[in-house]
XYZ file of C-alpha atoms in Angstrom:
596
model
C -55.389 3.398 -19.444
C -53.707 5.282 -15.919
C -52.524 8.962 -17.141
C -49.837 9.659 -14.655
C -49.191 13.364 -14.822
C -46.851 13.636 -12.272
C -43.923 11.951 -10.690
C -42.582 12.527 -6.791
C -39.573 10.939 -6.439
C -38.249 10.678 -2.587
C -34.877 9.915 -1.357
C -35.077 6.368 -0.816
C -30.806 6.414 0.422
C -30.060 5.411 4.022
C -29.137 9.453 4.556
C -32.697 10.359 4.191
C -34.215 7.823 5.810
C -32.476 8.081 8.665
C -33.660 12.031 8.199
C -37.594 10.705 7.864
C -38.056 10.312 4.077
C -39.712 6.977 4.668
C -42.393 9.080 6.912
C -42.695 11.827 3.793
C -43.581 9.271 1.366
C -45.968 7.530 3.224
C -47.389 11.049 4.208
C -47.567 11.958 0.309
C -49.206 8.695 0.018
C -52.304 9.732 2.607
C -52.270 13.243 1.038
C -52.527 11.912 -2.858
C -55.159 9.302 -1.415
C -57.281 12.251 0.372
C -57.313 14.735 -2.406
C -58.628 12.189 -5.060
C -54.703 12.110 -7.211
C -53.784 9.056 -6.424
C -54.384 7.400 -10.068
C -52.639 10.567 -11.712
C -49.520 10.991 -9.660
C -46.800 8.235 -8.713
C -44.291 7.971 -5.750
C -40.886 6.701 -6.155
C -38.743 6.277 -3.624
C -35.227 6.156 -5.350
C -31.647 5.979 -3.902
C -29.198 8.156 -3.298
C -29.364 12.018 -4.550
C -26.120 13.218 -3.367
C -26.976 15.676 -1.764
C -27.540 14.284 1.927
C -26.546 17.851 3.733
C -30.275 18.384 2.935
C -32.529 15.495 2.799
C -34.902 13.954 3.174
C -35.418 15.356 -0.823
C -38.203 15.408 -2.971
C -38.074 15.744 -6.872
C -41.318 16.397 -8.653
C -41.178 15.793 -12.432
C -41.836 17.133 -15.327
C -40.991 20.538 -13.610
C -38.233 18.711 -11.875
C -38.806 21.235 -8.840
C -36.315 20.035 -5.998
C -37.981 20.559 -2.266
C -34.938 20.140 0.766
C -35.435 18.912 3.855
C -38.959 17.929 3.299
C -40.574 17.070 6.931
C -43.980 14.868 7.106
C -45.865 17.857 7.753
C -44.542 19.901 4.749
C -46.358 17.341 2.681
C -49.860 18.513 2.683
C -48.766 21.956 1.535
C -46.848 20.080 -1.306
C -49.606 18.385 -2.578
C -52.233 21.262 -2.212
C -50.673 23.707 -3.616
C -47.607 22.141 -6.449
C -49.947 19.189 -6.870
C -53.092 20.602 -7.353
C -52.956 24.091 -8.272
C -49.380 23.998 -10.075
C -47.714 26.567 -7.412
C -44.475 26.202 -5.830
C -43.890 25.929 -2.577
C -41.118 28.407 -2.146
C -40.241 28.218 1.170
C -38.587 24.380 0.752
C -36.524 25.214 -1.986
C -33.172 25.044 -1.694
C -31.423 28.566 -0.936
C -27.714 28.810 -2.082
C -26.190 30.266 1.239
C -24.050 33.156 -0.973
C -26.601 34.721 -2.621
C -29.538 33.195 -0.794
C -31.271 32.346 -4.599
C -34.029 30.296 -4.656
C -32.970 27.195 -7.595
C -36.306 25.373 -8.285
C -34.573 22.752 -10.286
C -31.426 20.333 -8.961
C -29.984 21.094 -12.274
C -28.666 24.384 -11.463
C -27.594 23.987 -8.005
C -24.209 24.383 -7.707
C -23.551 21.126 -5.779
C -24.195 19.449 -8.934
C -23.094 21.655 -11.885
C -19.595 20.395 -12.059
C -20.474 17.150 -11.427
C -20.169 14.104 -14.549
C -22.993 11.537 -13.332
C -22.065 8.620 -15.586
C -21.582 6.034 -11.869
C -24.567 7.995 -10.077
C -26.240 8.657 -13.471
C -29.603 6.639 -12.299
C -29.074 6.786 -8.960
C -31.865 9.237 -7.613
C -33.557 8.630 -10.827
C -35.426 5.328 -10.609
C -36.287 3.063 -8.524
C -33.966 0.171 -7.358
C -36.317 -2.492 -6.356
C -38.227 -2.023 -9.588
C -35.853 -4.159 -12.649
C -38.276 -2.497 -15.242
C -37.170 1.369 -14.460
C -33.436 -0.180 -14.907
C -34.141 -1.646 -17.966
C -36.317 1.460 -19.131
C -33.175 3.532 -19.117
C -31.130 1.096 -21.503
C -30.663 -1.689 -18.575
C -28.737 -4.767 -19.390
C -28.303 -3.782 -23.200
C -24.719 -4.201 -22.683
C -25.063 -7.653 -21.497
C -27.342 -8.388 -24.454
C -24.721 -6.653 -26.776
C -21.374 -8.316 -25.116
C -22.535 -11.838 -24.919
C -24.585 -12.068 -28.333
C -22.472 -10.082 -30.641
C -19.122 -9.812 -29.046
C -16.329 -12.434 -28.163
C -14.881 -12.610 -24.306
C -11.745 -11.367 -25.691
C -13.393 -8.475 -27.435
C -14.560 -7.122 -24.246
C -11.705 -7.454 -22.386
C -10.029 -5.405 -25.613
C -12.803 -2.168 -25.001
C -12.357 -2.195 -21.369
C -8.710 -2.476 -21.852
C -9.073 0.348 -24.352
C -11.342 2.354 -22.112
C -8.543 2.904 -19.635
C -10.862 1.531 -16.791
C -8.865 1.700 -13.597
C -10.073 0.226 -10.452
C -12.121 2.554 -8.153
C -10.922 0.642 -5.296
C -7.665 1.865 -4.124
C -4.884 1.560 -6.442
C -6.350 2.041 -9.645
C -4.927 -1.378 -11.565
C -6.015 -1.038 -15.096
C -8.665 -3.003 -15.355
C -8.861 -4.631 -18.331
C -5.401 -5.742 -17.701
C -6.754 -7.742 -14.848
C -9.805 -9.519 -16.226
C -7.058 -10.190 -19.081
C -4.884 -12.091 -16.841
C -8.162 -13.940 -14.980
C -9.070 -15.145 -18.805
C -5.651 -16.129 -19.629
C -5.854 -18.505 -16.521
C -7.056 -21.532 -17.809
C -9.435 -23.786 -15.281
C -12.507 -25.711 -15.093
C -14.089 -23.612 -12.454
C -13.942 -19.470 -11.993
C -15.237 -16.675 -9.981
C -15.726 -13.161 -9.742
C -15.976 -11.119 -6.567
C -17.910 -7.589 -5.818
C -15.603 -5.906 -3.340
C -18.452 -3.811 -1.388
C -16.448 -4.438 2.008
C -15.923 -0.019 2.544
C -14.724 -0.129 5.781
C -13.051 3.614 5.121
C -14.250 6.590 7.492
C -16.512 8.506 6.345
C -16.751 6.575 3.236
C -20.426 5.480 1.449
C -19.838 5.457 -1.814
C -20.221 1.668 -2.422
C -23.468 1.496 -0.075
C -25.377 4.436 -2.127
C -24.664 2.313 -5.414
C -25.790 -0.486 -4.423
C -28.924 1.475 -2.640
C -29.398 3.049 -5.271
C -28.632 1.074 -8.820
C -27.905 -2.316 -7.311
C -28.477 -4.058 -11.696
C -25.722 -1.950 -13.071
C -23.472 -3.408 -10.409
C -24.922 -6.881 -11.023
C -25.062 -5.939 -15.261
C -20.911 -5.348 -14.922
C -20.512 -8.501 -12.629
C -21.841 -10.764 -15.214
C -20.225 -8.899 -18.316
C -16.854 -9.611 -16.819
C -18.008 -13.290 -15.461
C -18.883 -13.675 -19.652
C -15.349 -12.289 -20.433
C -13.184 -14.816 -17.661
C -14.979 -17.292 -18.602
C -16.454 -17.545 -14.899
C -19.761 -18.719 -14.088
C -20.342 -17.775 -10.519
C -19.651 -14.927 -8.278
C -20.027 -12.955 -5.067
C -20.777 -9.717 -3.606
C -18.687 -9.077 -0.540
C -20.942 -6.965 1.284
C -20.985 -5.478 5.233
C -23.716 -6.903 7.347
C -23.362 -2.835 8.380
C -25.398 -2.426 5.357
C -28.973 -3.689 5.418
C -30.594 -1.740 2.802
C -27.849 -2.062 0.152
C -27.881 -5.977 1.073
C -32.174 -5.731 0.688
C -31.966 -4.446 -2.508
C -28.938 -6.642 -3.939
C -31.415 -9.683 -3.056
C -34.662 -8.077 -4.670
C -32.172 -7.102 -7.750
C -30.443 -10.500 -7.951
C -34.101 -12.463 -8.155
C -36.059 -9.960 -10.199
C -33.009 -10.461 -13.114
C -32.905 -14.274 -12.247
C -36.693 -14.036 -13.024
C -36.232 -12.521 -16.076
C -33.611 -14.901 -17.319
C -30.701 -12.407 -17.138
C -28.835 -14.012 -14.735
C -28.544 -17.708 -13.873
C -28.879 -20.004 -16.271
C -28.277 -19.758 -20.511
C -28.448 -15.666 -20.356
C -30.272 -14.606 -23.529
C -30.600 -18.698 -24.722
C -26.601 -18.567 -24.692
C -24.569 -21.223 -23.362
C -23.218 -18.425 -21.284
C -24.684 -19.037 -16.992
C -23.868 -16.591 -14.230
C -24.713 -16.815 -11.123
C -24.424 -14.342 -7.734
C -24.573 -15.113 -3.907
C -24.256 -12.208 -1.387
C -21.807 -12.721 1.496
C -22.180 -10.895 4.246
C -18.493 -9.230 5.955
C -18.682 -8.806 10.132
C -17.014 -5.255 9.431
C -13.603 -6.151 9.399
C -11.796 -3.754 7.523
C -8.755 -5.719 6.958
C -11.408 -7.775 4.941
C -11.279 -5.672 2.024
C -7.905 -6.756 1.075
C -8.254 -9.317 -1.402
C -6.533 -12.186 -0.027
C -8.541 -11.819 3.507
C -11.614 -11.388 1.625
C -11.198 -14.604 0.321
C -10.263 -16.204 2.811
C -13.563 -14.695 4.746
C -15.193 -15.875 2.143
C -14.220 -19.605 2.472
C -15.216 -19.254 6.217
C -12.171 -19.226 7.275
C -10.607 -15.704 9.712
C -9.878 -12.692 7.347
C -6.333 -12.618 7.177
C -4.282 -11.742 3.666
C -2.091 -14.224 2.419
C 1.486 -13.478 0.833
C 1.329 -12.351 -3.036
C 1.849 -14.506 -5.570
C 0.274 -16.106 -6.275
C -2.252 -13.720 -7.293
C -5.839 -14.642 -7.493
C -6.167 -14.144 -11.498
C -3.875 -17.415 -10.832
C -5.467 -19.186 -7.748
C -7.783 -17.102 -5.723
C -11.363 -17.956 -4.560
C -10.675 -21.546 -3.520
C -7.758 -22.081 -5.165
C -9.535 -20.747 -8.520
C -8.576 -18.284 -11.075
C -10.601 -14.989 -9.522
C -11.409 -11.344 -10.933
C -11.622 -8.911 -8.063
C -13.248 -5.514 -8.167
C -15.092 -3.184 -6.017
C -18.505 -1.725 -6.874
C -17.170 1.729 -8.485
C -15.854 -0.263 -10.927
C -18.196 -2.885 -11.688
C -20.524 0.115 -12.135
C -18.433 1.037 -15.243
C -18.637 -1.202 -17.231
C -21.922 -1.228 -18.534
C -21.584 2.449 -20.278
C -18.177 1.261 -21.150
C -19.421 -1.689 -23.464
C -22.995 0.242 -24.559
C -21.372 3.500 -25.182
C -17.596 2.238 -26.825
C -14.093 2.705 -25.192
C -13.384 6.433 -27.042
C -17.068 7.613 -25.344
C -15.684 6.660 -21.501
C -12.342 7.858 -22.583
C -14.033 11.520 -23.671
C -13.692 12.274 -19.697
C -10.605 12.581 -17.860
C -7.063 12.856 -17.906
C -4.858 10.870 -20.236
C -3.640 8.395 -17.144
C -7.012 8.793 -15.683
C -10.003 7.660 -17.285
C -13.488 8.545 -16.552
C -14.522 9.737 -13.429
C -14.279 9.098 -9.343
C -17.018 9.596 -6.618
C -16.482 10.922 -3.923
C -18.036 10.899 -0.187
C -17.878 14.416 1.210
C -17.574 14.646 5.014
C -15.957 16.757 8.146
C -15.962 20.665 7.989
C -17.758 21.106 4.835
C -20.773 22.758 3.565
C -22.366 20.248 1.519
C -21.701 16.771 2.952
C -22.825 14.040 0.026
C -21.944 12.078 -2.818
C -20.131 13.545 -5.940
C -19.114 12.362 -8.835
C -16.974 14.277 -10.535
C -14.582 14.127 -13.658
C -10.818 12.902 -13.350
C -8.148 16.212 -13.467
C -10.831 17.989 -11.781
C -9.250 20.119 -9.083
C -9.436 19.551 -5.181
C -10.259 23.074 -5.188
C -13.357 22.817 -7.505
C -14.373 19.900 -5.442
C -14.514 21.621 -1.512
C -15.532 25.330 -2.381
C -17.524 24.550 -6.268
C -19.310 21.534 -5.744
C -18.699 21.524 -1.219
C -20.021 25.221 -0.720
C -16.904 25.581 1.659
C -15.976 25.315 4.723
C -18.859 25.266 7.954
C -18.788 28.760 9.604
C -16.832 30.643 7.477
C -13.824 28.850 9.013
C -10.396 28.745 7.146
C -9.560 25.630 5.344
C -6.277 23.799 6.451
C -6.181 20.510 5.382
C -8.352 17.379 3.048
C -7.692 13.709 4.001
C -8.345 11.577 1.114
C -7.866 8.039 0.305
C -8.853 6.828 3.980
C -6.715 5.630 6.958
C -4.230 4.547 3.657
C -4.075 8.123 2.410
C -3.026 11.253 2.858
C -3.480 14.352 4.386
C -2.976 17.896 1.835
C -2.774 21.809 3.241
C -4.335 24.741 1.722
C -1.419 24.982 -0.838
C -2.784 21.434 -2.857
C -5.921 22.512 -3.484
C -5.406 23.377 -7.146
C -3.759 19.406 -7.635
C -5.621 17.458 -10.376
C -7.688 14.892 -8.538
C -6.220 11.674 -10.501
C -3.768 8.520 -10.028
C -0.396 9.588 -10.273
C -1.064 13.293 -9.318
C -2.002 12.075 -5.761
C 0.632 9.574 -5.515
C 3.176 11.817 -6.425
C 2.699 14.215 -3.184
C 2.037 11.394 -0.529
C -1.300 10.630 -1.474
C -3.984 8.333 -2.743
C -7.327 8.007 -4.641
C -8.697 5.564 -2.319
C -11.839 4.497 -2.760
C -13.124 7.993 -2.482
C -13.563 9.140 1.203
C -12.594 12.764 1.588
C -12.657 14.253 4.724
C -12.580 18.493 4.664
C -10.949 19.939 7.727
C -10.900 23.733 9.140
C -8.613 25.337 11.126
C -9.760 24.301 14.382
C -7.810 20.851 13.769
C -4.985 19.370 15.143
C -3.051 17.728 12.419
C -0.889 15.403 14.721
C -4.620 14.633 16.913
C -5.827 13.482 13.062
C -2.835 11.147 12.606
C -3.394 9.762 15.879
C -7.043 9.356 14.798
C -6.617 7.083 11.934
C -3.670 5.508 12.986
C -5.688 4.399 15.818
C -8.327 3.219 13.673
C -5.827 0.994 11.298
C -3.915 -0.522 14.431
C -6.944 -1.522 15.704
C -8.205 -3.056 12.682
C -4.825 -5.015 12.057
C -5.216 -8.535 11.784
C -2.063 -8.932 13.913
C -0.398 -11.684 11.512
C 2.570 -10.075 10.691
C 4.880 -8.221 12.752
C 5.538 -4.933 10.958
C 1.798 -3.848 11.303
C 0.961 -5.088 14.069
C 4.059 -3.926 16.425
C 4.691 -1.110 14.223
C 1.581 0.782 14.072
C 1.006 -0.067 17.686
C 4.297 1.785 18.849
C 3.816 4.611 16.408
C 0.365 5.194 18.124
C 1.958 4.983 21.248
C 4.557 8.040 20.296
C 1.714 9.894 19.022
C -0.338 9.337 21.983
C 2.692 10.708 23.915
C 3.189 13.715 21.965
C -0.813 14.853 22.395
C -0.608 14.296 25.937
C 2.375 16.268 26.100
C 5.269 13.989 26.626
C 6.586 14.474 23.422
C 10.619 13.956 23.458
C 13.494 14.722 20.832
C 13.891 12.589 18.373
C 10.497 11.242 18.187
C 9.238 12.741 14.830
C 12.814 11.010 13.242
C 11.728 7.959 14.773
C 8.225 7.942 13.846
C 9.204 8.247 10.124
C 12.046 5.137 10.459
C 9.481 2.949 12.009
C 6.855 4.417 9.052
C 9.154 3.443 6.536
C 9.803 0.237 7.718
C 6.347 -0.597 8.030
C 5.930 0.423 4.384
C 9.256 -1.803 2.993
C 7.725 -4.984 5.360
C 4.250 -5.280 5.651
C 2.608 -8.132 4.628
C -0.800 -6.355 2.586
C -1.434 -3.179 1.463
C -3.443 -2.117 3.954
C -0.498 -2.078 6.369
C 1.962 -0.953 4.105
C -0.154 2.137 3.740
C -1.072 2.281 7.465
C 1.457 4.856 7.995
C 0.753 7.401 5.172
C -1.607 9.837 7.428
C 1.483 10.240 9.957
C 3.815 10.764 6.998
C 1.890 13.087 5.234
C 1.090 15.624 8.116
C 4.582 15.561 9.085
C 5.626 16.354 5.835
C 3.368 19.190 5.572
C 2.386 19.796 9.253
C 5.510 19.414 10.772
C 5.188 22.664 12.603
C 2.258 21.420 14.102
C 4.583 18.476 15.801
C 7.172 20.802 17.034
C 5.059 22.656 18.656
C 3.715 19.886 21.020
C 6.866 18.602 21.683
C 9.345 21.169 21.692
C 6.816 24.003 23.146
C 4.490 21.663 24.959
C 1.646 23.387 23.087
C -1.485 22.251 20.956
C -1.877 25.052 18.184
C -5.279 24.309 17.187
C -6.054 24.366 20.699
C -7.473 20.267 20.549
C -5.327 18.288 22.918
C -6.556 19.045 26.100
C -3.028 18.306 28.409
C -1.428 20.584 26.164
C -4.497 23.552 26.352
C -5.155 26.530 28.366
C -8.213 28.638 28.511
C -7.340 32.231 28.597
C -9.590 35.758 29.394
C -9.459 38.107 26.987
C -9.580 41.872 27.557
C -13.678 41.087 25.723
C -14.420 40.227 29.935
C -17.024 42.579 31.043
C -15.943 41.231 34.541
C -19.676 39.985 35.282
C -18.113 36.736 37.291
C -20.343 34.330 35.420
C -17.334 32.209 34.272
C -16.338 31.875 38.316
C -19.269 30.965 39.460
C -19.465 28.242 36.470
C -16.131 26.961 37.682
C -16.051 23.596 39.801
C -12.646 24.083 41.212
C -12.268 28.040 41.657
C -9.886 28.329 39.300
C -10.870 31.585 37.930
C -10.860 34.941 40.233
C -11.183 38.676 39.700
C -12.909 41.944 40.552
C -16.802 43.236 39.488
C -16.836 44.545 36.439
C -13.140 43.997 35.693
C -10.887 41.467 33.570
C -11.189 38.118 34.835
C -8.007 35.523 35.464
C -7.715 31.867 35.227
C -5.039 29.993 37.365
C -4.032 27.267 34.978
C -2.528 25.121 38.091
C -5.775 24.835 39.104
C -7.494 24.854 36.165
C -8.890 21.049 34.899
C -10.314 22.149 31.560
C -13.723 21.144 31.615
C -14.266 24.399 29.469
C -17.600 25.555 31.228
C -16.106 28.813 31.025
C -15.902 29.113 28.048
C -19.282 27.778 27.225
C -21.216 30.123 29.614
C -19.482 33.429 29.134
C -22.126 35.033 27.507
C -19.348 37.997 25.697
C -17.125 34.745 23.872
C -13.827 35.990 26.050
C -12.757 32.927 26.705
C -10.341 31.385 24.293
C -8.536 27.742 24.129
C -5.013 27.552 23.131
């Protein structure tokens, strides 16, 4: 019988393969070959560790020594000396950056210690295109338990229980809608996978399914069993090829092994899952559209009721939910409601990942516990802001959330709490930036994104986002005129009252929410004709310091000869003739050039 001593695991999630990790494990697989451990030491590539700031990462068990930013040629030292003599390789362990520690093991990195895996808890652990590692760690036991020992309506009653609220925006208690989809009473049901995360930044969905596609596909079916339904799909973008791989190796490994398709367990209970492909619409993760993509017919949402627990997927009683949730339910129905209901706030159930982007140390995945603070979350689990910088502001909840300043960071990270200052969960993009951004250039950013992803059929969103753009546009380019802050929040709350889906009536929120806190920012570029931050370049100057050595480096960089001065003396630049291209400032050598 094989003795395997040893176990490398390798980032297997798109963020480290894009970084090489594909080239590291094939690299480990020469080196293992050529020094005669092939038989006593096994590569896994895995999914998603979180921790994509420094991948491609390696995880070598038992020890469960954690090597960053592994390159091909790092490999051979890996092997030689970890591998075959038992010593670590020092250099590739990861370094905390305020005490410059080495941590051997991912355990006591800070990134993860306040982190609550229960989502992520496999993800990184096993591999996803292998259905025996998923069932090895307790893998469709809750399936086995819910549909041979428990009725549909005593599922429905834990997850109800649990206080389950869906991951994908705005957090609907979730038993409450599989209760209403059961309650619906047809011949023919479905139940949909919303993995259509079209958000910024966002990839929380995509390292799930990358990385634990069954547990997704174990929650589908447990709530197909609990409708009543018998078929359902995964929404998925075509933007996604390895999450959309490993949902079809998934979905036919469990089909193989008679745990999905037909008589589950030798029950009269069948389920059965297609993939669906999205063209990267984002209005296609509203519901209604998503449907109606779906059916092959143009993504567009449909007016409210009914709703589709009543007449959804072809005019079928449908349970929607997106993959954070489905991801739930597993431990929800294994473990018992009062287990999932041991972590977070009373409202708030559980916990919420979270994709970590912009100015932050530690870009990734977290998963962290409900009530945790937004604090906790950029400077605990984050490491901070990039260069030292000042923090000024998070955006979270995507182009339908909100932006918060400096004096939110100790808010509980839950429902209501975000709601109640002009915020939302989302589905879990947050986006850290410093104090090198313009807060009315970020509104224009994501308003710009949501106008352009309107579907155009009804008025309010489509003319209204597209003439608050058009102020904002104004205002960075500065043409900015009285009145037009009043009149961006009439035609913001208009849009809200009118819309036709939710993604338009929350189009406006990233405008309202930096004018409510950044409305300083706004009066400056229209009442002073003056970008703060120093970002909008019509309403910029570059400006010489008394740092000039006078040297005259900057004015022989210049293409128009807009800068002039004496030898060894303090340098001007004539802003009429100035078109700042900001070579200056990239080329003088003593940084006394400034933007502002």
């Amino acid at each position: 019988m094989q003795h395997i001593r040893a176990h490398v695991l390798v980032c297997g999630g798109t963020g480290c393969k894009s970084a090489g990790s594909k080239e590291v494990q094939l690299e480990f697989a020469k080196q293992l070959e050529q020094k005669g451990l092939s038989d006593e030491v096994m590569i896994v590539e895995t999914g998603c560790h979180g921790f994509c700031e420094h991948g491609p990462l390696v995880i070598i068990y038992p020890e469960g020594t954690f090597y960053c930013r592994v390159k091909p040629e790092d490999v051979e030292e890996i092997v030689e000396s970890h591998l075959f003599k038992g010593r670590i390789v020092e250099r590739l362990l990861y370094h905390e950056p305020l005490t410059h520690e080495q941590i051997p093991s991912y355990s006591e990195i800070n990134f993860y210690k306040k982190q609550k895996r229960l989502v992520l808890e496999h993800c990184g652990a096993i591999n996803p295109e292998q259905i025996e590692e998923y069932i090895a760690v307790g893998g469709y036991e809750a399936l086995a338990k819910a549909i041979t020992t428990m009725t549909p309506q005593e599922v429905i009653d834990e997850v109800k229980k649990s206080g389950l609220r869906g991951r994908g925006g705005g957090g609907f208690p979730t038993g409450m809608k599989w209760q209403f989809a059961a309650n619906s009473v047809n011949d023919k049901k479905y139940v949909i996978c919303n993995a259509d995360e079209g958000d910024p930044g966002a990839f929380m969905d995509r390292s799930v399914l990358e990385g634990d596609p069954h547990k997704v596909l174990e929650g589908m079916a447990i709530c197909g069993y609990a409708i009543g339904a018998d078929e359902a799909y995964i929404y998925v973008r075509a933007e996604y090829p390895l999450a959309i791989k490993r949902l079809r190796i998934a979905i036919e490994q469990a089909e193989q092994m008679g745990l999905l398709g037909e008589n589950i367990f030798g029950t009269k209970f069948s389920f059965k899952i297609h993939i669906k492909e999205g063209a990267g619409a984002f209005v296609c993760g509203e519901e209604t559209a998503l449907m109606a993509s779906i059916e092959g017919r143009r993504g567009m949402p449909r007016p409210r009721p009914p709703f589709p627990a009543v007449s959804g997927l072809w005019g079928k009683p449908t349970n929607i939910n997106n993959v954070e949730t489905f991801a739930n339910v597993a431990a929800i129905i294994t473990n018992g409601a009062d287990w999932y209901c041991g972590f977070g706030t009373e409202k708030s159930k559980g916990t919420k990942v979270f994709a970590l982007t912009g100015k932050i140390n530690n870009t990734g995945l977290a998963e962290v516990p409900m009530g945790i603070t937004m604090r906790e979350i950029i400077f605990d689990i984050g490491g901070g802001i990039t260069g030292g910088k000042k923090f000024k502001a998070v955006q979270i909840g995507g182009p339908s959330g909100g932006c918060l300043p400096e004096s939110m960071l100790d808010l509980s990270v839950d429902y209501d709490s975000l709601i109640s200052v002009g915020a939302m969960m989302g589905s879990g993009g947050l986006v850290v930036m410093d104090e090198d951004t313009c807060m009315v250039d970020v509104a224009k950013f994501f308003l710009n994104f949501t106008q352009s992803e309107s579907c155009g059929k009804c008025t309010p969103c489509r003319e209204g986002t597209k003439r608050m753009l058009e102020i904002l546009t104004r205002i960075t380019e500065g043409q900015g005129r009285e009145g037009d802050i009043e009149l961006l929040e009439e035609l913001a709350g208009n849009i809200k009252e009118t819309a036709l889906c939710g993604l338009g009536q929350t189009a406006p929120n990233p405008v309202l929410s930096t004018l409510k806190y950044f409305r300083d920012e706004y009066e400056a570029h229209i009442k002073e004709k003056r970008c703060p931050a120093g970002v909008c370049e019509k309403l910029s100057n570059y400006f010489i310091t008394d740092k000039c050595k006078g040297c005259g480096l900057c004015a022989r960089q210049c293409p128009v000869q807009a800068i002039s001065g004496q030898p060894r003396s303090q340098h001007v630049i004539d802003a009429a003739k100035c078109i700042k291209c900001g070579s200056c400032m990239a080329t003088c050598p003593f940084k006394a050039i400034v933007k502002g």
